[in-house]
Short mmCIF file of C-alpha atoms in Angstrom, two decimals:
data_model
loop_
_atom_site.label_atom_id
_atom_site.label_comp_id
_atom_site.label_asym_id
_atom_site.label_seq_id
_atom_site.Cartn_x
_atom_site.Cartn_y
_atom_site.Cartn_z
CA MET A 951 -5.47 18.18 12.47
CA ASP A 952 -7.97 20.75 13.61
CA GLN A 953 -9.31 23.67 11.63
CA GLY A 954 -7.12 26.16 13.52
CA VAL A 955 -3.96 24.53 12.20
CA PHE A 956 -5.29 24.57 8.65
CA LYS A 957 -6.33 28.23 8.97
CA GLN A 958 -2.83 29.21 10.10
CA LEU A 959 -1.43 27.25 7.16
CA ASP A 960 -3.78 28.98 4.72
CA ASP A 961 -2.90 32.45 6.06
CA SER A 962 0.84 31.82 5.88
CA CYS A 963 0.97 30.04 2.51
CA PHE A 964 -1.64 31.87 0.48
CA PRO A 965 -2.75 35.49 -0.02
CA PRO A 966 -6.27 36.51 1.04
CA LYS A 967 -9.07 35.07 -1.04
CA ARG A 968 -9.99 37.14 -4.08
CA SER A 969 -13.31 35.42 -4.64
CA PRO A 970 -15.69 33.99 -2.08
CA ASP A 971 -16.20 30.79 -4.05
CA ALA A 972 -12.63 30.31 -5.28
CA ALA A 973 -11.71 27.64 -2.78
CA ALA A 974 -12.86 24.09 -3.14
CA THR A 975 -12.96 21.48 -0.49
CA ALA A 976 -12.02 17.89 -0.76
CA PRO A 977 -11.79 14.89 1.48
CA GLY A 978 -8.58 14.00 2.85
CA THR A 979 4.26 1.27 3.07
CA GLU A 980 6.02 0.16 5.18
CA PRO A 981 9.41 -0.45 3.75
CA GLY A 982 12.39 1.49 4.93
CA ALA A 983 14.16 1.03 8.24
CA ILE A 984 17.55 0.39 9.82
CA GLY A 985 17.68 -2.43 12.26
CA PRO A 986 19.87 -3.30 15.21
CA ASP A 987 23.59 -3.44 14.52
CA SER A 988 23.94 -6.91 16.03
CA ALA A 989 21.87 -9.94 16.82
CA LYS A 990 23.39 -9.95 20.32
CA MET A 991 22.61 -6.66 22.02
CA THR A 992 21.91 -5.36 25.45
CA SER A 993 18.54 -3.78 26.19
CA TRP A 994 20.18 -0.37 26.05
CA ASP A 995 21.52 -1.19 22.59
CA SER A 996 17.96 -1.98 21.52
CA TYR A 997 16.79 1.46 22.59
CA LEU A 998 19.68 3.05 20.72
CA ALA A 999 18.81 1.05 17.62
CA VAL A 1000 15.23 2.30 17.72
CA ALA A 1001 16.40 5.87 18.24
CA THR A 1002 18.75 5.57 15.26
CA PHE A 1003 15.90 4.16 13.19
CA LEU A 1004 13.62 7.06 13.96
CA SER A 1005 16.16 9.62 12.76
CA SER A 1006 17.60 7.72 9.80
CA PRO A 1007 17.48 8.77 6.14
CA GLU A 1008 16.19 5.32 5.24
CA GLU A 1009 13.10 5.82 7.39
CA PHE A 1010 12.49 9.01 5.42
CA MET A 1011 12.63 6.82 2.31
CA GLY A 1012 9.80 4.71 3.70
CA TRP A 1013 7.71 7.83 4.24
CA PHE A 1014 8.64 9.13 0.79
CA VAL A 1015 7.62 5.84 -0.86
CA GLY A 1016 4.08 6.20 0.44
CA PHE A 1017 3.84 9.80 -0.76
CA VAL A 1018 5.30 9.03 -4.21
CA SER A 1019 3.02 6.02 -4.62
CA LEU A 1020 0.01 8.16 -3.82
CA PHE A 1021 0.84 10.74 -6.50
CA SER A 1022 2.03 8.20 -9.08
CA THR A 1023 -1.44 6.71 -9.54
CA ASN A 1024 -5.01 7.79 -10.11
CA LEU A 1025 -5.75 7.56 -6.39
CA LEU A 1026 -6.03 11.34 -6.31
CA ARG A 1027 -8.44 11.51 -9.25
CA PRO A 1028 -11.42 12.46 -7.05
CA LEU A 1029 -9.33 15.17 -5.43
CA ARG A 1030 -8.14 16.50 -8.78
CA LEU A 1031 -11.69 16.67 -10.09
CA ALA A 1032 -12.95 18.52 -7.06
CA LEU A 1033 -10.07 20.96 -6.96
CA THR A 1034 -10.14 21.87 -10.63
CA SER A 1035 -13.87 22.47 -10.74
CA SER A 1036 -14.99 26.08 -10.86
CA ASN A 1037 -18.60 25.18 -10.29
CA LYS A 1038 -19.87 23.74 -7.02
CA ASN A 1039 -22.51 21.62 -8.70
CA ALA A 1040 -19.95 20.23 -11.12
CA THR A 1041 -17.71 19.37 -8.21
CA LYS A 1042 -20.54 17.60 -6.43
CA ASN A 1043 -21.40 15.60 -9.52
CA SER A 1044 -17.75 14.73 -10.08
CA MET A 1045 -17.36 13.42 -6.56
CA LEU A 1046 -20.61 11.49 -6.90
CA SER A 1047 -19.38 9.74 -10.00
CA VAL A 1048 -16.10 8.86 -8.35
CA ASN A 1049 -17.63 7.61 -5.14
CA GLY A 1050 -20.08 5.37 -6.92
CA PRO A 1051 -23.85 5.30 -7.25
CA LYS A 1052 -25.89 6.85 -4.50
CA GLY A 1053 -29.40 8.06 -4.03
CA THR A 1054 -32.22 5.70 -4.89
CA ARG A 1055 -30.30 3.30 -7.10
CA ARG A 1056 -30.32 -0.26 -5.85
CA GLU A 1057 -26.92 -1.53 -4.79
CA GLY A 1058 -25.34 -4.42 -6.62
CA LYS A 1059 -24.31 -7.80 -5.33
CA LYS A 1060 -21.21 -7.75 -3.17
CA PHE A 1061 -19.77 -11.27 -3.47
CA ARG A 1062 -17.86 -10.73 -6.71
CA GLN A 1063 -16.50 -7.40 -5.48
CA TYR A 1064 -15.15 -9.10 -2.36
CA ALA A 1065 -13.70 -11.94 -4.42
CA ALA A 1066 -11.95 -9.61 -6.85
CA ALA A 1067 -10.57 -7.41 -4.08
CA LEU A 1068 -9.36 -10.35 -1.99
CA SER A 1069 -7.62 -11.92 -5.00
CA THR A 1070 -5.63 -8.75 -5.66
CA THR A 1071 -4.77 -8.35 -1.96
CA ILE A 1072 -2.67 -11.51 -2.22
CA GLY A 1073 -0.11 -8.93 -3.41
CA PRO A 1074 -0.11 -7.09 -0.06
CA PHE A 1075 0.15 -10.49 1.66
CA ALA A 1076 3.31 -11.12 -0.36
CA VAL A 1077 4.52 -7.65 0.67
CA GLY A 1078 4.16 -8.68 4.31
CA THR A 1079 6.35 -11.74 3.74
CA VAL A 1080 9.07 -9.54 2.25
CA LEU A 1081 8.95 -7.10 5.15
CA ALA A 1082 9.11 -9.80 7.85
CA TRP A 1083 11.62 -12.10 6.14
CA THR A 1084 14.65 -10.51 7.79
CA SER A 1085 13.33 -11.15 11.30
CA PRO A 1086 13.89 -14.95 11.32
CA VAL A 1087 16.55 -15.03 8.58
CA LEU A 1088 19.17 -12.53 9.79
CA PRO A 1089 19.88 -14.55 12.96
CA MET A 1090 20.39 -17.58 10.66
CA LEU A 1091 22.77 -15.67 8.40
CA GLN A 1092 24.74 -14.26 11.32
CA SER A 1093 25.15 -17.64 13.01
CA GLU A 1094 28.33 -19.76 12.88
CA ASN A 1095 26.80 -22.27 10.46
CA SER A 1096 25.43 -19.69 8.02
CA ARG A 1097 25.41 -20.57 4.33
CA ILE A 1098 26.02 -16.86 3.56
CA PRO A 1099 28.03 -15.33 6.43
CA ILE A 1100 27.17 -11.64 6.77
CA THR A 1101 28.13 -8.89 9.16
CA ALA A 1102 25.70 -6.79 11.19
CA ASP A 1103 26.14 -3.86 8.78
CA GLU A 1104 25.45 -6.06 5.79
CA GLY A 1105 22.36 -7.38 7.55
CA SER A 1106 21.06 -3.84 7.95
CA TRP A 1107 21.48 -3.28 4.21
CA VAL A 1108 19.62 -6.51 3.44
CA GLY A 1109 16.74 -5.22 5.51
CA SER A 1110 16.62 -1.63 4.32
CA LEU A 1111 17.34 -1.90 0.58
CA ILE A 1112 13.69 -2.63 -0.12
CA ALA A 1113 12.98 1.08 0.54
CA ILE A 1114 15.16 2.12 -2.38
CA GLY A 1115 13.56 -0.52 -4.58
CA ALA A 1116 10.08 0.68 -3.64
CA ILE A 1117 10.88 4.20 -4.79
CA ILE A 1118 12.06 2.79 -8.12
CA GLY A 1119 8.97 0.62 -8.65
CA SER A 1120 6.04 2.77 -7.58
CA ILE A 1121 5.89 5.30 -10.43
CA PRO A 1122 6.39 2.88 -13.40
CA ALA A 1123 3.73 0.55 -11.98
CA GLY A 1124 1.19 3.36 -11.67
CA LYS A 1125 1.85 4.47 -15.23
CA GLY A 1126 1.77 0.89 -16.45
CA ALA A 1127 -1.67 0.44 -14.92
CA ASP A 1128 -2.91 3.43 -16.93
CA ILE A 1129 -1.40 2.09 -20.17
CA PHE A 1130 -1.91 -1.68 -20.00
CA GLY A 1131 -4.72 -1.95 -17.47
CA ARG A 1132 -5.01 -2.60 -13.76
CA LYS A 1133 -5.50 -6.36 -13.96
CA PRO A 1134 -2.52 -7.26 -16.19
CA THR A 1135 -0.22 -4.91 -14.30
CA ILE A 1136 -1.08 -6.46 -10.92
CA ALA A 1137 -0.71 -9.97 -12.35
CA ALA A 1138 2.63 -9.07 -13.94
CA LEU A 1139 3.99 -7.92 -10.57
CA ALA A 1140 3.99 -11.56 -9.48
CA VAL A 1141 6.83 -12.32 -11.91
CA PRO A 1142 9.56 -10.14 -10.33
CA PHE A 1143 8.30 -11.28 -6.91
CA ILE A 1144 8.99 -14.89 -7.92
CA ILE A 1145 12.38 -13.90 -9.37
CA SER A 1146 13.44 -12.21 -6.13
CA TRP A 1147 12.57 -15.28 -4.04
CA ALA A 1148 14.38 -17.54 -6.51
CA MET A 1149 17.49 -15.35 -6.21
CA ILE A 1150 17.27 -15.55 -2.41
CA TYR A 1151 16.96 -19.34 -2.58
CA PHE A 1152 20.03 -19.76 -4.81
CA ALA A 1153 22.10 -16.88 -3.36
CA THR A 1154 25.70 -17.60 -2.43
CA SER A 1155 26.83 -14.06 -1.57
CA VAL A 1156 25.43 -11.03 0.18
CA TRP A 1157 25.46 -9.07 -3.09
CA GLU A 1158 22.92 -11.46 -4.57
CA LEU A 1159 20.74 -10.84 -1.53
CA TYR A 1160 21.09 -7.09 -2.12
CA VAL A 1161 19.85 -7.41 -5.70
CA ALA A 1162 16.99 -9.71 -4.70
CA ARG A 1163 15.84 -7.30 -2.01
CA LEU A 1164 16.01 -4.37 -4.43
CA ILE A 1165 13.77 -6.26 -6.86
CA ALA A 1166 11.36 -7.18 -4.06
CA GLY A 1167 11.28 -3.55 -2.97
CA ALA A 1168 10.41 -2.42 -6.49
CA VAL A 1169 7.48 -4.85 -6.51
CA ILE A 1170 6.34 -3.49 -3.14
CA GLY A 1171 6.23 -0.03 -4.70
CA GLY A 1172 4.22 -1.44 -7.60
CA VAL A 1173 1.72 -3.19 -5.35
CA THR A 1174 1.33 -0.05 -3.27
CA ALA A 1175 0.53 1.93 -6.42
CA THR A 1176 -1.84 -0.46 -8.19
CA VAL A 1177 -3.86 -2.54 -5.72
CA PRO A 1178 -5.54 0.45 -3.99
CA MET A 1179 -6.31 1.87 -7.43
CA TYR A 1180 -7.95 -1.38 -8.51
CA ILE A 1181 -10.07 -1.75 -5.38
CA GLY A 1182 -11.16 1.89 -5.51
CA GLU A 1183 -12.44 1.42 -9.07
CA ILE A 1184 -14.36 -1.85 -8.62
CA ALA A 1185 -15.98 -1.34 -5.21
CA GLU A 1186 -19.27 0.37 -4.46
CA SER A 1187 -19.03 3.26 -2.04
CA SER A 1188 -20.78 1.33 0.74
CA ILE A 1189 -17.92 -1.19 0.99
CA ARG A 1190 -15.01 0.69 -0.58
CA GLY A 1191 -13.47 1.66 2.74
CA GLU A 1192 -13.73 -1.86 4.11
CA LEU A 1193 -12.19 -3.45 1.02
CA GLY A 1194 -9.43 -0.85 0.95
CA SER A 1195 -8.61 -1.63 4.57
CA TYR A 1196 -8.10 -5.28 3.68
CA ILE A 1197 -4.87 -4.25 1.97
CA GLN A 1198 -3.22 -3.58 5.31
CA VAL A 1199 -4.92 -6.61 6.86
CA LYS A 1200 -3.25 -8.78 4.25
CA VAL A 1201 0.12 -7.13 4.88
CA THR A 1202 -0.11 -7.99 8.58
CA LEU A 1203 -1.22 -11.53 7.72
CA GLY A 1204 1.87 -11.90 5.53
CA ILE A 1205 4.03 -10.71 8.42
CA LEU A 1206 2.40 -13.17 10.81
CA TYR A 1207 2.84 -15.96 8.25
CA VAL A 1208 6.63 -15.48 8.22
CA TYR A 1209 6.84 -15.06 12.00
CA ALA A 1210 4.89 -18.30 12.49
CA ILE A 1211 6.80 -20.54 10.06
CA GLY A 1212 10.23 -18.86 10.01
CA PRO A 1213 11.61 -20.38 13.23
CA PHE A 1214 10.65 -23.91 12.18
CA VAL A 1215 11.99 -24.13 8.62
CA SER A 1216 15.37 -23.73 6.99
CA TYR A 1217 16.60 -20.74 5.01
CA GLU A 1218 15.73 -22.50 1.76
CA GLY A 1219 12.39 -23.72 3.06
CA LEU A 1220 11.30 -20.22 4.02
CA ALA A 1221 12.23 -18.91 0.56
CA ILE A 1222 10.06 -21.61 -1.04
CA LEU A 1223 7.09 -21.03 1.27
CA CYS A 1224 7.25 -17.28 0.59
CA GLY A 1225 7.85 -17.74 -3.13
CA ILE A 1226 4.62 -19.69 -3.67
CA ILE A 1227 2.54 -16.70 -2.55
CA PRO A 1228 3.09 -14.61 -5.72
CA VAL A 1229 2.35 -17.74 -7.80
CA ILE A 1230 -1.06 -17.95 -6.11
CA MET A 1231 -1.49 -14.22 -6.66
CA PHE A 1232 -0.79 -14.54 -10.40
CA ILE A 1233 -3.31 -17.35 -10.84
CA LEU A 1234 -6.11 -15.81 -8.76
CA VAL A 1235 -5.84 -12.37 -10.35
CA LEU A 1236 -6.07 -13.84 -13.83
CA LEU A 1237 -8.98 -16.13 -12.96
CA VAL A 1238 -11.06 -14.07 -10.53
CA ALA A 1239 -10.39 -10.35 -10.95
CA PRO A 1240 -12.06 -8.56 -13.91
CA GLU A 1241 -10.60 -5.39 -15.39
CA THR A 1242 -12.04 -2.24 -13.85
CA PRO A 1243 -14.90 -0.47 -15.68
CA THR A 1244 -13.12 2.87 -15.26
CA TYR A 1245 -10.05 1.74 -17.17
CA LEU A 1246 -12.10 0.05 -19.90
CA LEU A 1247 -14.16 3.18 -20.48
CA ARG A 1248 -11.02 5.29 -20.62
CA ALA A 1249 -9.62 2.89 -23.21
CA GLY A 1250 -12.77 3.21 -25.32
CA ARG A 1251 -13.92 -0.36 -24.63
CA ARG A 1252 -17.49 0.33 -23.52
CA LYS A 1253 -18.89 -3.15 -24.19
CA GLU A 1254 -16.18 -4.69 -22.01
CA ALA A 1255 -16.89 -2.07 -19.33
CA GLU A 1256 -20.56 -3.12 -19.34
CA HIS A 1257 -19.56 -6.77 -19.00
CA SER A 1258 -17.20 -5.91 -16.13
CA LEU A 1259 -19.96 -4.09 -14.25
CA VAL A 1260 -22.35 -7.01 -14.72
CA LEU A 1261 -19.73 -9.36 -13.28
CA LEU A 1262 -19.07 -7.07 -10.32
CA ARG A 1263 -22.62 -5.90 -9.53
CA GLY A 1264 -24.93 -8.60 -10.89
CA HIS A 1265 -27.49 -8.63 -13.73
CA GLU A 1266 -30.17 -6.77 -11.75
CA TYR A 1267 -27.96 -3.75 -11.16
CA ASP A 1268 -28.47 -0.50 -13.10
CA ILE A 1269 -25.21 -0.59 -15.04
CA ALA A 1270 -26.42 2.05 -17.52
CA GLY A 1271 -26.67 4.67 -14.76
CA GLU A 1272 -23.18 3.99 -13.38
CA LEU A 1273 -21.64 3.87 -16.84
CA GLU A 1274 -23.14 7.27 -17.60
CA GLU A 1275 -21.68 8.69 -14.40
CA LEU A 1276 -18.26 7.22 -15.18
CA GLN A 1277 -18.43 8.64 -18.71
CA GLN A 1278 -19.23 12.11 -17.35
CA GLN A 1279 -16.31 11.79 -14.97
CA LEU A 1280 -13.91 10.96 -17.80
CA GLU A 1281 -15.17 13.86 -19.91
CA GLU A 1282 -14.63 16.26 -17.02
CA GLU A 1283 -11.12 14.91 -16.52
CA GLN A 1284 -10.31 15.70 -20.13
CA LYS A 1285 -11.64 19.25 -19.81
CA ARG A 1286 -9.87 20.18 -16.61
CA SER A 1287 -6.20 20.56 -15.90
CA SER A 1288 -4.63 18.29 -13.28
CA LYS A 1289 -0.98 19.29 -13.63
CA PHE A 1290 1.12 19.14 -10.50
CA LYS A 1291 1.68 22.91 -10.44
CA ASP A 1292 -2.09 23.45 -10.50
CA LEU A 1293 -2.60 20.98 -7.67
CA ILE A 1294 -0.04 22.59 -5.35
CA SER A 1295 -1.54 26.05 -5.96
CA SER A 1296 -4.85 24.96 -4.45
CA ARG A 1297 -5.50 25.40 -0.75
CA ALA A 1298 -7.57 22.23 -0.56
CA THR A 1299 -4.79 20.17 -2.17
CA VAL A 1300 -2.17 21.51 0.22
CA ARG A 1301 -4.39 20.84 3.21
CA ALA A 1302 -5.19 17.31 2.08
CA SER A 1303 -1.52 16.63 1.24
CA ILE A 1304 -0.38 17.79 4.67
CA ALA A 1305 -2.97 15.56 6.32
CA VAL A 1306 -1.76 12.57 4.27
CA MET A 1307 1.92 13.32 4.91
CA GLY A 1308 1.22 13.78 8.58
CA LEU A 1309 -0.41 10.35 8.80
CA LEU A 1310 2.43 8.74 6.83
CA SER A 1311 4.99 10.41 9.08
CA PHE A 1312 3.15 9.28 12.20
CA LEU A 1313 3.18 5.71 10.90
CA SER A 1314 6.87 5.78 9.93
CA PHE A 1315 8.16 7.45 13.07
CA SER A 1316 6.17 5.15 15.33
CA GLY A 1317 9.02 2.66 14.93
CA ILE A 1318 6.88 -0.15 13.57
CA ASN A 1319 9.20 -0.92 10.66
CA VAL A 1320 12.24 -1.68 12.79
CA LEU A 1321 10.12 -3.97 14.95
CA ILE A 1322 8.82 -5.85 11.89
CA PHE A 1323 12.23 -6.14 10.23
CA TYR A 1324 14.24 -7.17 13.30
CA ALA A 1325 11.69 -8.53 15.80
CA GLU A 1326 13.61 -11.64 16.80
CA SER A 1327 16.89 -9.80 17.29
CA ILE A 1328 15.23 -7.12 19.41
CA PHE A 1329 13.39 -9.59 21.62
CA LYS A 1330 16.51 -11.74 21.95
CA SER A 1331 18.41 -8.76 23.36
CA SER A 1332 15.67 -7.98 25.87
CA SER A 1333 16.38 -11.10 27.96
CA SER A 1334 12.67 -11.79 28.27
CA SER A 1335 11.38 -15.04 29.73
CA ILE A 1336 9.35 -15.45 26.53
CA SER A 1337 11.33 -16.74 23.55
CA PRO A 1338 12.05 -14.28 20.69
CA GLN A 1339 10.09 -16.47 18.29
CA VAL A 1340 6.97 -16.53 20.46
CA SER A 1341 7.27 -12.79 21.13
CA SER A 1342 7.39 -12.14 17.39
CA ILE A 1343 4.28 -14.25 16.82
CA ILE A 1344 2.43 -12.34 19.57
CA ILE A 1345 3.30 -9.05 17.86
CA GLY A 1346 2.06 -10.44 14.55
CA VAL A 1347 -1.23 -11.63 16.05
CA LEU A 1348 -1.86 -8.24 17.67
CA GLN A 1349 -1.19 -6.46 14.38
CA VAL A 1350 -3.69 -8.65 12.54
CA LYS A 1351 -6.32 -8.33 15.27
CA PHE A 1352 -6.37 -4.55 15.47
CA THR A 1353 -5.93 -3.98 11.74
CA PHE A 1354 -8.89 -6.24 11.01
CA ALA A 1355 -10.96 -4.41 13.62
CA SER A 1356 -10.24 -1.08 11.94
CA ALA A 1357 -11.20 -2.60 8.56
CA LEU A 1358 -14.63 -3.48 9.91
CA LEU A 1359 -15.16 -0.03 11.41
CA VAL A 1360 -13.88 2.22 8.64
CA ASP A 1361 -17.16 2.44 6.68
CA LYS A 1362 -19.39 2.44 9.78
CA ALA A 1363 -17.57 4.84 12.10
CA GLY A 1364 -15.96 7.04 9.43
CA ARG A 1365 -12.34 7.59 8.38
CA ARG A 1366 -11.46 10.22 11.00
CA VAL A 1367 -12.69 8.08 13.90
#
């Protein structure tokens, strides 16, 4: 959005400024879609299905999940600090402490930061398997030899119920990360993931599939709320954008994984191959990922915070300087109000929120979710010379390719570019 749009918004939503330095500035999920009504459709029916998807309440749920997840965690802590500061220097220092060490301080070693981030992004990989599962499975369930015969309407519910589950799971997971810690919360999310795949494996009715998909959706909301928080708190500013982008890279890899193996295994086999992913996630998070220094300091565990920084940055890194900055950040958080009513009364918060909601809306209304959920059914109805399975794999490869490219560019070219 350009500055003219924001200026019009400011003029219409807020009275004229009373003080020249009153305004602060601040920097600025895929579930939820309705699929085709039948596995056997004409091309025109495919277009109608996409049009229905774009205007459906369930697609709004997908957009809402992303927004709720954002506000249910500490992802907006830098924004809160900047917006509640009445002193420009204090704001600058707050943002510095959030964004990590800058200036002349020597940067730490990166290997352990990459390892910790990649271990937690197994969760987003598992999210991708949940999102793509319906693409190869619904044609199986709607076939004559299906173990669980379902109608087209029931198939749409199987696909879209994860949006409702995600809304349920995002807020408790964010709060749990503040109470119990980032690491144990992320590891614990593997358990309901495993339960949902076990229920899918043993399901004998569509209602069991409904419950399993609701549980999986709740875990998706939890992963969306906690993994970005974890990566933001362990990564140095020079690689934070890149590591954060790996979340979406892993989602697309999970989607490609299901597209690639789904057509060649049975219903039960796919459930097993998807169910082992959260098991790997649980083990790697416990073994590789340390707790974040920010959480440990907040919990009054300074010695453990020092140890965490040494693990993440190396012994030669100036951990005392970063710990001091984090401590100042926490003290400023305690002094300043960050209630929701205070946030929405700030021009900078409203502008940043509109930018975020605009991006989420653009993503949701692009139609990507319906393509992920029902790729094989859509391509089957198109009468293409390429098989639906191969077409789905091509879509998955393209998603991975361009998402990975953006991950490499985000810290070099900037977020807006």
